[in-house]
Coordinates of C-alpha atoms and ligand atoms in Angstrom, one line a residue:
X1 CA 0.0 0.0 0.0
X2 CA 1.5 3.7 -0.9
X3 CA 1.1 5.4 2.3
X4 CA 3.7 8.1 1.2
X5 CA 1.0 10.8 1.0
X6 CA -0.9 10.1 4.0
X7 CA 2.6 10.0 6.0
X8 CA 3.7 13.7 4.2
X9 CA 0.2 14.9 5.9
X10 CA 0.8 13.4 9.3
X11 CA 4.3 14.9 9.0
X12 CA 3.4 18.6 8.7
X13 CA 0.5 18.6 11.6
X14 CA 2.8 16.5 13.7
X15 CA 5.8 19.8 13.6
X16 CA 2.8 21.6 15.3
X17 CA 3.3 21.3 19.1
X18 CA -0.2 21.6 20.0
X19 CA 0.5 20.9 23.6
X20 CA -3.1 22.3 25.2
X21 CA -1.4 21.4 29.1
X22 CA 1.0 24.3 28.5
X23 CA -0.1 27.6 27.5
X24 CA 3.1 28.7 25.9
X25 CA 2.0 26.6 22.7
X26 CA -1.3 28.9 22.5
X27 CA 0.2 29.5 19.1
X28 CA 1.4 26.1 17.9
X29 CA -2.6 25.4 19.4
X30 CA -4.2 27.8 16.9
X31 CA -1.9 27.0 13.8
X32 CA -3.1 23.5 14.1
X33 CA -6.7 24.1 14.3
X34 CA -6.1 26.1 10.9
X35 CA -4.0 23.7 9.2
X36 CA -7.0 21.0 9.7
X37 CA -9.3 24.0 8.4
X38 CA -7.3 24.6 5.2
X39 CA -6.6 21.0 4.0
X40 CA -10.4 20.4 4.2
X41 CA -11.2 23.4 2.6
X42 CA -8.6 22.2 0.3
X43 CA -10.8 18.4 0.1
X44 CA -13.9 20.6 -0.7
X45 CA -15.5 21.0 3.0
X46 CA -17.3 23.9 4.2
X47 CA -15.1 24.2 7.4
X48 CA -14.3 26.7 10.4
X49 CA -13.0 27.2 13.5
X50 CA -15.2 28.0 16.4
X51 CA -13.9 29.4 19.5
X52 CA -16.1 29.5 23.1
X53 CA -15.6 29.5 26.2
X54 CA -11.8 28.8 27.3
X55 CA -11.3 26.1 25.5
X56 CA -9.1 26.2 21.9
X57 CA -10.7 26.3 19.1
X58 CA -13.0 23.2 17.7
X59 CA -12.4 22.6 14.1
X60 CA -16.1 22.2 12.7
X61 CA -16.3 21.0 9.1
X62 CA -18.9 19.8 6.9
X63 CA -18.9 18.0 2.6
X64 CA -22.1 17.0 1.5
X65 CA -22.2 14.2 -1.0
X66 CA -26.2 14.2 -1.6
X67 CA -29.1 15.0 0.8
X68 CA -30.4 10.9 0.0
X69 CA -26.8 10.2 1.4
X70 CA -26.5 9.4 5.4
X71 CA -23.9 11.5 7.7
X72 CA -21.3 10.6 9.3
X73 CA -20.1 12.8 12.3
X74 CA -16.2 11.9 12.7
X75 CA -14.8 13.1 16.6
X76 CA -11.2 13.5 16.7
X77 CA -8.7 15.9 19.5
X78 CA -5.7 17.5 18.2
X79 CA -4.0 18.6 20.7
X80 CA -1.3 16.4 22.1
X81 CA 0.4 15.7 25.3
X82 CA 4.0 17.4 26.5
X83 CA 6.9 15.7 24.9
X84 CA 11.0 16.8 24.7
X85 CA 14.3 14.8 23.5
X86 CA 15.1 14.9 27.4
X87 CA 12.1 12.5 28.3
X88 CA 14.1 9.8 26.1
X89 CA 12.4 10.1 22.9
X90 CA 14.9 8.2 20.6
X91 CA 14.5 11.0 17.5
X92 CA 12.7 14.3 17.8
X93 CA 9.1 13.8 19.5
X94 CA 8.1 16.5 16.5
X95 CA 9.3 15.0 13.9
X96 CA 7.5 12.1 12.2
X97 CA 10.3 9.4 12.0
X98 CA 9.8 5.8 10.6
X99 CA 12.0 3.4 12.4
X100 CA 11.4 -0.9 12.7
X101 CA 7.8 -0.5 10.9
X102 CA 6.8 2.0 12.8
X103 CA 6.0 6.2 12.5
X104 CA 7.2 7.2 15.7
X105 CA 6.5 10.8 16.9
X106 CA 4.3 13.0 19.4
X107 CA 0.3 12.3 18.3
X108 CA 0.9 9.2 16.1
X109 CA -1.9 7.8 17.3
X110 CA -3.1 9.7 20.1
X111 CA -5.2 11.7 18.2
X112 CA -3.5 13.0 15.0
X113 CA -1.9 9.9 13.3
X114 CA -6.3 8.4 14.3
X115 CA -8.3 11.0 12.6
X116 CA -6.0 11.4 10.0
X117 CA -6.2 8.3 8.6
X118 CA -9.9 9.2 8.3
X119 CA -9.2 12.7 7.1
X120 CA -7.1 11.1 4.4
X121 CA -9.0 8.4 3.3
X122 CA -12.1 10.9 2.9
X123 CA -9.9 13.5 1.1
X124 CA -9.3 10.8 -1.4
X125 CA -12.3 9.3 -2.0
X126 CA -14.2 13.3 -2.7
X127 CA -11.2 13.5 -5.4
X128 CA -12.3 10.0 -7.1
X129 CA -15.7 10.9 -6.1
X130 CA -16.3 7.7 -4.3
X131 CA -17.3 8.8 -1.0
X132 CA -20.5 7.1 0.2
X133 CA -21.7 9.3 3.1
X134 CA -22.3 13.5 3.7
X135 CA -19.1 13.8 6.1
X136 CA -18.6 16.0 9.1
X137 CA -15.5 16.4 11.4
X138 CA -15.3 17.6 15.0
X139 CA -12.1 18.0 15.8
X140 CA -11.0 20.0 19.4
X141 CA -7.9 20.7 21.6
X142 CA -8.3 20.3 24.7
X143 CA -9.2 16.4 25.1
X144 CA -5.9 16.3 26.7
X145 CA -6.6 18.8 29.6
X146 CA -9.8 17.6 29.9
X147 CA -12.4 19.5 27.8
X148 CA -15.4 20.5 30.5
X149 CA -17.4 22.6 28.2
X150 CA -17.8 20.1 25.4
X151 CA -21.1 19.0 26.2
X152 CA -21.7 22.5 25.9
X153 CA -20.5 23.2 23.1
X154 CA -22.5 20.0 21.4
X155 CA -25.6 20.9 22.7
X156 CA -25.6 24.7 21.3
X157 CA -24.4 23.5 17.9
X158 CA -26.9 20.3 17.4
X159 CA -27.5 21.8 14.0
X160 CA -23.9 22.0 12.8
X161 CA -23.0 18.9 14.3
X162 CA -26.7 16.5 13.4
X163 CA -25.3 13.3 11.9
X164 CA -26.7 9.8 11.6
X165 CA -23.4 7.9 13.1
X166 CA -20.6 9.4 15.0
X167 CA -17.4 7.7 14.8
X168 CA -14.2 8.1 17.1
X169 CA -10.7 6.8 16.5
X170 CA -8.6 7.1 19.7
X171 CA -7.7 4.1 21.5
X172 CA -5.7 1.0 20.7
X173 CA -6.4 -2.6 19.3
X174 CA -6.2 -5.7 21.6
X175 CA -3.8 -8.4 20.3
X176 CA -3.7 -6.3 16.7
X177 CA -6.9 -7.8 16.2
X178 CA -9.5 -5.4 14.8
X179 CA -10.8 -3.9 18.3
X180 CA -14.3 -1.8 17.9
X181 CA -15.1 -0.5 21.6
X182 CA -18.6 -1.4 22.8
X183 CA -19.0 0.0 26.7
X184 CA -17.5 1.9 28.8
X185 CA -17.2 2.9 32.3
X186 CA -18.9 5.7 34.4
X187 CA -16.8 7.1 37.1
X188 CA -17.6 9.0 40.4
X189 CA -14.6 10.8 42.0
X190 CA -15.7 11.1 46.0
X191 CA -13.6 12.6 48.9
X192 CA -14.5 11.2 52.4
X193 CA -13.2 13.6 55.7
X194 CA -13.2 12.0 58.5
X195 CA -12.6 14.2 61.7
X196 CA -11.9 12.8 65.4
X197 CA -10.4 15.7 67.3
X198 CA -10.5 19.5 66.8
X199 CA -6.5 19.2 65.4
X200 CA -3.9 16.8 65.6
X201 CA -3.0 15.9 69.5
X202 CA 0.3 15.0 71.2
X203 CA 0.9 11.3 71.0
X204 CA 2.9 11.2 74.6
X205 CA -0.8 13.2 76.2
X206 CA -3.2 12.0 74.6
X207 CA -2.1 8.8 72.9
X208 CA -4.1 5.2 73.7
X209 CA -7.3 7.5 75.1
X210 CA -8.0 9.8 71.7
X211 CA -9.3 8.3 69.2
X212 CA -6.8 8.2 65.8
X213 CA -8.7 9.9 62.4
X214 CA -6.6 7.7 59.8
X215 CA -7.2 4.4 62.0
X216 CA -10.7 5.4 62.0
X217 CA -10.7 5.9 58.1
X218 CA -8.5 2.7 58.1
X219 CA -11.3 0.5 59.4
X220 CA -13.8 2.0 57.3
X221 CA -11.7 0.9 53.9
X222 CA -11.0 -2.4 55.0
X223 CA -15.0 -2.7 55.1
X224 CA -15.7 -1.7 51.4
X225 CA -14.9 -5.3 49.9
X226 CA -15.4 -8.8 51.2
X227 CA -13.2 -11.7 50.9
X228 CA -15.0 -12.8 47.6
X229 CA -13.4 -9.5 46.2
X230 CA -16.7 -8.1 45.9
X231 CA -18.1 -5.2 47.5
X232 CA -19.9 -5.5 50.8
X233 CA -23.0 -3.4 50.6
X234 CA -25.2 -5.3 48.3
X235 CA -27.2 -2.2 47.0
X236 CA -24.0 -1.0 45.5
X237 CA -24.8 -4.4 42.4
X238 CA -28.4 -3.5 42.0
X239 CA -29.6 -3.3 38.6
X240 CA -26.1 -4.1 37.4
X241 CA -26.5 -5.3 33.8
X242 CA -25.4 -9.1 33.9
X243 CA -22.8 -10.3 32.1
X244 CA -24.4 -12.2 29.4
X245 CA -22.7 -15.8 27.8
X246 CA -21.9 -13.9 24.6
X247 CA -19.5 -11.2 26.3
X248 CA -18.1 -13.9 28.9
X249 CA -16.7 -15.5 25.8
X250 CA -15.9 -12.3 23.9
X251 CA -13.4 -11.5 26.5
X252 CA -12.2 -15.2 27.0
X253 CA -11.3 -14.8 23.8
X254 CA -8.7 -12.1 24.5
X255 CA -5.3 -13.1 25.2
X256 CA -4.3 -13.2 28.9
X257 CA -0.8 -14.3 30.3
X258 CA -0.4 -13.8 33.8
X259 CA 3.3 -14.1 33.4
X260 CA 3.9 -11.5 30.9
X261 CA 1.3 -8.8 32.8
X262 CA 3.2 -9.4 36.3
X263 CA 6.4 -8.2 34.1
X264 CA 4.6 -5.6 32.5
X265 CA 2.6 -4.3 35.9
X266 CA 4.4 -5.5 39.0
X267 CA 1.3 -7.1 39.8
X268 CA 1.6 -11.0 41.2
X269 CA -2.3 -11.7 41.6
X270 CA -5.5 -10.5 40.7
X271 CA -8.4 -9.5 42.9
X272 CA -11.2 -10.8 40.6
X273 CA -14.4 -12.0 41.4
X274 CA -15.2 -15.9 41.3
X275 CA -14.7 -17.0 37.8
X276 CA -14.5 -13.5 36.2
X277 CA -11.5 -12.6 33.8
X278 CA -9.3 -9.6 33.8
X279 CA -11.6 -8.3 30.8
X280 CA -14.5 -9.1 32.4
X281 CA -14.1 -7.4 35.4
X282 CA -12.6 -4.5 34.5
X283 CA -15.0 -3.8 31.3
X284 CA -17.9 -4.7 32.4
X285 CA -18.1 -4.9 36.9
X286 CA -18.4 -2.0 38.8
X287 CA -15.7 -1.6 41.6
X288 CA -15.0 1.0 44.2
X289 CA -11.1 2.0 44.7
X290 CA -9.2 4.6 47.0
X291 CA -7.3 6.4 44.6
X292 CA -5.4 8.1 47.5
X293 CA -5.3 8.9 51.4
X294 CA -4.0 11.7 53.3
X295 CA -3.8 12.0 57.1
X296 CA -1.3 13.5 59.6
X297 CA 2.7 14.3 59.0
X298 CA 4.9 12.6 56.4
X299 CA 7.6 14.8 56.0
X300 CA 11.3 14.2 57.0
X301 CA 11.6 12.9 60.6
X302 CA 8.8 12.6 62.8
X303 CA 6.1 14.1 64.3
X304 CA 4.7 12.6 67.0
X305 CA 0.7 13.1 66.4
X306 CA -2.7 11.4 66.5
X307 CA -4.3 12.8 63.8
X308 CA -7.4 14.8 64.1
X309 CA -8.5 14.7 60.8
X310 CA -8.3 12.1 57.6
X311 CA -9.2 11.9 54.4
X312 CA -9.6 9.2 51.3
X313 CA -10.2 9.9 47.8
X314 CA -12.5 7.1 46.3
X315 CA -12.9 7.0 43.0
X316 CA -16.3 4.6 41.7
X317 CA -16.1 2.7 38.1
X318 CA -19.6 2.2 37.5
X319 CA -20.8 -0.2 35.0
X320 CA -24.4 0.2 32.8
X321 CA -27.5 0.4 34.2
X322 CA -25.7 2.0 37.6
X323 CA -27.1 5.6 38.6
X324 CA -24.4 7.5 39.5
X325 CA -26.6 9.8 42.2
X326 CA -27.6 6.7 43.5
X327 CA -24.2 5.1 44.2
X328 CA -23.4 8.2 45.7
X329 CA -26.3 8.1 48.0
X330 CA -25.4 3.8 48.4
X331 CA -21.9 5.0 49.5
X332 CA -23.1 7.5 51.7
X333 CA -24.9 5.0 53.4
X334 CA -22.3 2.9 53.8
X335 CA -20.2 5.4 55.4
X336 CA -23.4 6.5 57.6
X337 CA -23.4 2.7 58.6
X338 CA -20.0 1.8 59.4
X339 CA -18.8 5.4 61.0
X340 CA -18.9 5.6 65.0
X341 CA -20.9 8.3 66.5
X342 CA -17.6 9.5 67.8
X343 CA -16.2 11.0 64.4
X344 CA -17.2 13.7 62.0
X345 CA -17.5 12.8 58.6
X346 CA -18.2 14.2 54.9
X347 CA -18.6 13.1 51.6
X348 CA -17.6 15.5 48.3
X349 CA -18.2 14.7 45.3
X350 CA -17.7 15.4 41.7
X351 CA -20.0 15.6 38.7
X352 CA -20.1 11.9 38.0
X353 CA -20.5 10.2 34.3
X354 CA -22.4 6.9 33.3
X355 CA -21.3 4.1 31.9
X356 CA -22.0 3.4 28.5
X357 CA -23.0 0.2 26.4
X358 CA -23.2 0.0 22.6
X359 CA -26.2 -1.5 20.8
X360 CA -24.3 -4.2 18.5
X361 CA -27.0 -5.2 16.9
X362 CA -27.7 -2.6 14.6
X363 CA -27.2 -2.7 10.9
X364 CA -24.6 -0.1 10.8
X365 CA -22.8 -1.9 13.8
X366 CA -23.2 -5.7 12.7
X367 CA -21.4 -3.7 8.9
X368 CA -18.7 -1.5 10.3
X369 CA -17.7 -5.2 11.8
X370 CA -18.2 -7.3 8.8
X371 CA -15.8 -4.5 7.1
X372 CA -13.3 -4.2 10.3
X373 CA -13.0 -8.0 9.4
X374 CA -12.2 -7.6 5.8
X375 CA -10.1 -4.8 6.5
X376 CA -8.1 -6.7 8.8
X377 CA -8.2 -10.3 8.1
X378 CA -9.1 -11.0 11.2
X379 CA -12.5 -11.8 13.7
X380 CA -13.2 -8.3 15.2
X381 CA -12.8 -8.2 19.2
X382 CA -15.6 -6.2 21.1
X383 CA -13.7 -4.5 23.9
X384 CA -15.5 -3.6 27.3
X385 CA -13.9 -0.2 28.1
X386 CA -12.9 -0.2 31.9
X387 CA -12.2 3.9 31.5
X388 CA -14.7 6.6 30.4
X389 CA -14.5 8.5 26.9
X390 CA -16.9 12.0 28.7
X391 CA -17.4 12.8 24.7
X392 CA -19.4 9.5 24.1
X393 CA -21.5 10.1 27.1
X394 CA -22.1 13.4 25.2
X395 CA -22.9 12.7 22.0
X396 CA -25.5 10.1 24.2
X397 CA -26.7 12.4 25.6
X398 CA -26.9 15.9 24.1
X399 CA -27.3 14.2 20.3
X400 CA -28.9 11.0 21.3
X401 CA -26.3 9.2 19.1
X402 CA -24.3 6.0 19.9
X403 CA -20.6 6.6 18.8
X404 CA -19.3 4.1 16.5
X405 CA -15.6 3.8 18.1
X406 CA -13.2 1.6 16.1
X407 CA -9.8 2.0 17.4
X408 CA -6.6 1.6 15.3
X409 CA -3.5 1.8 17.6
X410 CA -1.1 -1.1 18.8
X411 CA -0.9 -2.2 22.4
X412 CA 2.6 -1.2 22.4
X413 CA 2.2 2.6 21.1
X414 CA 3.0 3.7 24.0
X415 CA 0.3 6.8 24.0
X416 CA 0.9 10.0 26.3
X417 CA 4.7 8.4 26.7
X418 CA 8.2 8.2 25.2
X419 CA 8.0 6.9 21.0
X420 CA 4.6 7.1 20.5
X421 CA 4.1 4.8 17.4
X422 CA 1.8 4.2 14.8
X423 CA 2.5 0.5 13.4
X424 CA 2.7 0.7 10.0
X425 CA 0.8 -2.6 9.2
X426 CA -1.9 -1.5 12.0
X427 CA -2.1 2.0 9.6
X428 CA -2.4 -0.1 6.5
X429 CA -5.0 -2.0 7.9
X430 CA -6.8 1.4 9.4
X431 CA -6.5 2.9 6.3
X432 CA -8.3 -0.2 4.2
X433 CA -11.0 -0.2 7.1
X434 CA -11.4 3.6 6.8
X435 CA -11.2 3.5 2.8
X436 CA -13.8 0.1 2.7
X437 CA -16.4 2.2 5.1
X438 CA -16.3 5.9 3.6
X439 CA -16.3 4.2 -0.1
X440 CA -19.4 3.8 -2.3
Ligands
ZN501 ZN1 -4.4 11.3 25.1

């Protein structure tokens, strides 16, 4: 396959640092957004940049085929994370360098080298005028930092943005078969306090009689799971979708070796419930994690304390059919239960976001696999997300569309660290997948 003029494309966005975590590349950030604009102006698309709010500006572009023919709403991000010689990068992070079969560079997958490969393909088939669907892009840049006003932003432009299928290229293959992601995670980010004096108290005074805030706080974690590694509350699995036969065998399908993921992680043994796999129960079971604890003095030395106050940051995977509010309130409960009278407590938390789970029965599903397969001579995996994508939960819910998201990047691309890689044969294969779907 010639890929030479897809790879002199990738080369000139890639030069452009559009690093949106530091805000000394403002201008790299806006020269990207325009380079997108131009070569799809060059393609033929109606296309802009929009700027609101605080964010950088989204990219919004539009080619209409016919009005018979169906849209297609493609998501991408283009800005990138930091990257610099220093971090170890083996050639220029901002340079697009081919080296073993792969292009190696900052954004070669994660989002530039993705969306490209549609932008590309799509270019190609308007100049052969093959292309099967009325095309839009989305394309912003701030996915990186966290965009918080992109629901926003979707539901003021409904108009501009009202497609039939969204699709989303940003995440990586499993086992370089062709991966399409079907659910993913909600998540609820909680802070418990607890507080068991007015301030921290001499240890030699008051120690043995006052009661100790991080012990306290201590006892309270070790109640959240049982021995079965499941949570203890029960109300914390109602309504949980079941894991039905079909995805049980989906993800025993995936290769797992314990060996190579204790070399990879550090990890010796996994906490999964009875007769669930590592897919299993991180795609599609909730579970409830402290994601950090802070309590009395840590410093150099010592300081001989009981701690008045403590506090754990708990962060909530949630799984479909979970309400978020309502595993707050569970939690709350549980704390409430399992708290003595003797200590002050609260619970913060922050706006939560549901899980999602694709319909793969639809038409346009049960075809974008049947094509994933051609594409990639190979059965299509349906991956159970354990993290959240907030944009899908968007389009959800602002557009009421289901996002098609077929991702394209090895395990081993090493996204957000040092030689972020695009494997050429994965590309290939992206690029057949993209070209098969898009063409008439
Ligand atoms: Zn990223």
């Amino acid at each position: 396959m010639d890929i030479s003029e897809y790879k002199k494309l990738l080369s000139e966005i890639i030069k452009l640092k559009s690093i949106s975590t530091d805000s000394q590349y403002k201008d790299d950030v806006l020269k990207t957004a325009e380079w997108i604009k131009q070569t799809l102006v060059g393609y033929g698309f109606e296309a802009q940049t929009i700027t609101e709010g605080k964010m950088n500006p989204y990219v919004v572009a539009s080619y209409k085929v016919s009005d018979d023919a169906e849209t297609v709403l493609i998501y991408g991000h283009y800005d990138v994370q930091p990257a610099s010689k220093e971090d170890g990068w083996s050639s220029d992070p901002f340079e697009l360098t081919e080296r073993k079969g792969k292009l190696i560079a900052r954004g070669a997958i994660d989002n530039k080298g993705q969306f490209m490969v549609h932008l590309y393909t799509i270019g190609k088939l308007i100049k052969q005028g093959k292309l099967k669907y009325n095309v839009k892009f989305l394309i912003e840049g701030n996915e990186e930092t966290g965009n918080t006003e992109i629901g926003d932003f979707i539901a003021k432009n409904l108009d501009l943005l009202a497609a039939d299928y969204v699709m989303v290229s940003d995440g990586e293959t499993t086992a370089d078969r062709p991966t399409i992601d079907v659910g993913f995670r909600g998540n609820v980010s909680l802070t418990v306090t607890y507080r068991t004096a007015k301030n921290n108290l001499h240890s030699g005074i008051y120690g043995g009689a006052a009661p100790s805030a991080p012990m306290e706080l201590a006892k309270l974690i070790t109640k959240i799971y049982n021995d079965k590694n499941q949570v203890s509350y029960q109300s914390f699995y109602n309504g949980v979708a079941e894991v039905t036969q079909e995805e049980l065998e989906n993800n025993k399908s995936i290769p797992f070796d314990m060996s190579s993921f204790t070399n990879q992680t550090g990890i010796r043994q996994l906490k999964t419930e009875e007769g669930i796999d590592f897919f299993t129960q991180t795609g599609l079971r909730p579970m409830i994690t402290v994601s950090g604890i802070q309590s009395g003095y840590t410093g150099e030395g010592y300081s001989n304390i009981v701690p008045g106050t403590a506090f754990a940051k708990i962060n909530i995977r949630l799984v479909a059919n979970q309400d978020p509010e309502k595993v707050i309130q569970d939690f709350t409960k549980f704390v409430e239960d399992n708290t003595p009278e003797y200590v002050d407590w609260d619970i913060e938390s922050e706006s939560p976001c549901k899980a999602i789970k694709m319909d793969t029965s639809s038409a346009k599903f049960q075809e974008v696999k049947e094509l994933a397969e051609k594409a990639y001579g190979d059965k299509v995996l349906f991956k159970y997300v354990g993290g959240s994508i907030p944009v899908i939960n968007d389009f959800k819910e602002k557009m009421g569309q289901e996002t098609i998201s077929v991702s394209m990047a090895g395990e081993d691309c090493n996204m957000h660290g040092i030689d972020e890689n695009f494997s050429i044969d994965l590309l290939e294969k992206g690029l057949k997948f993209s070209e098969l779907f898009f063409s008439k």
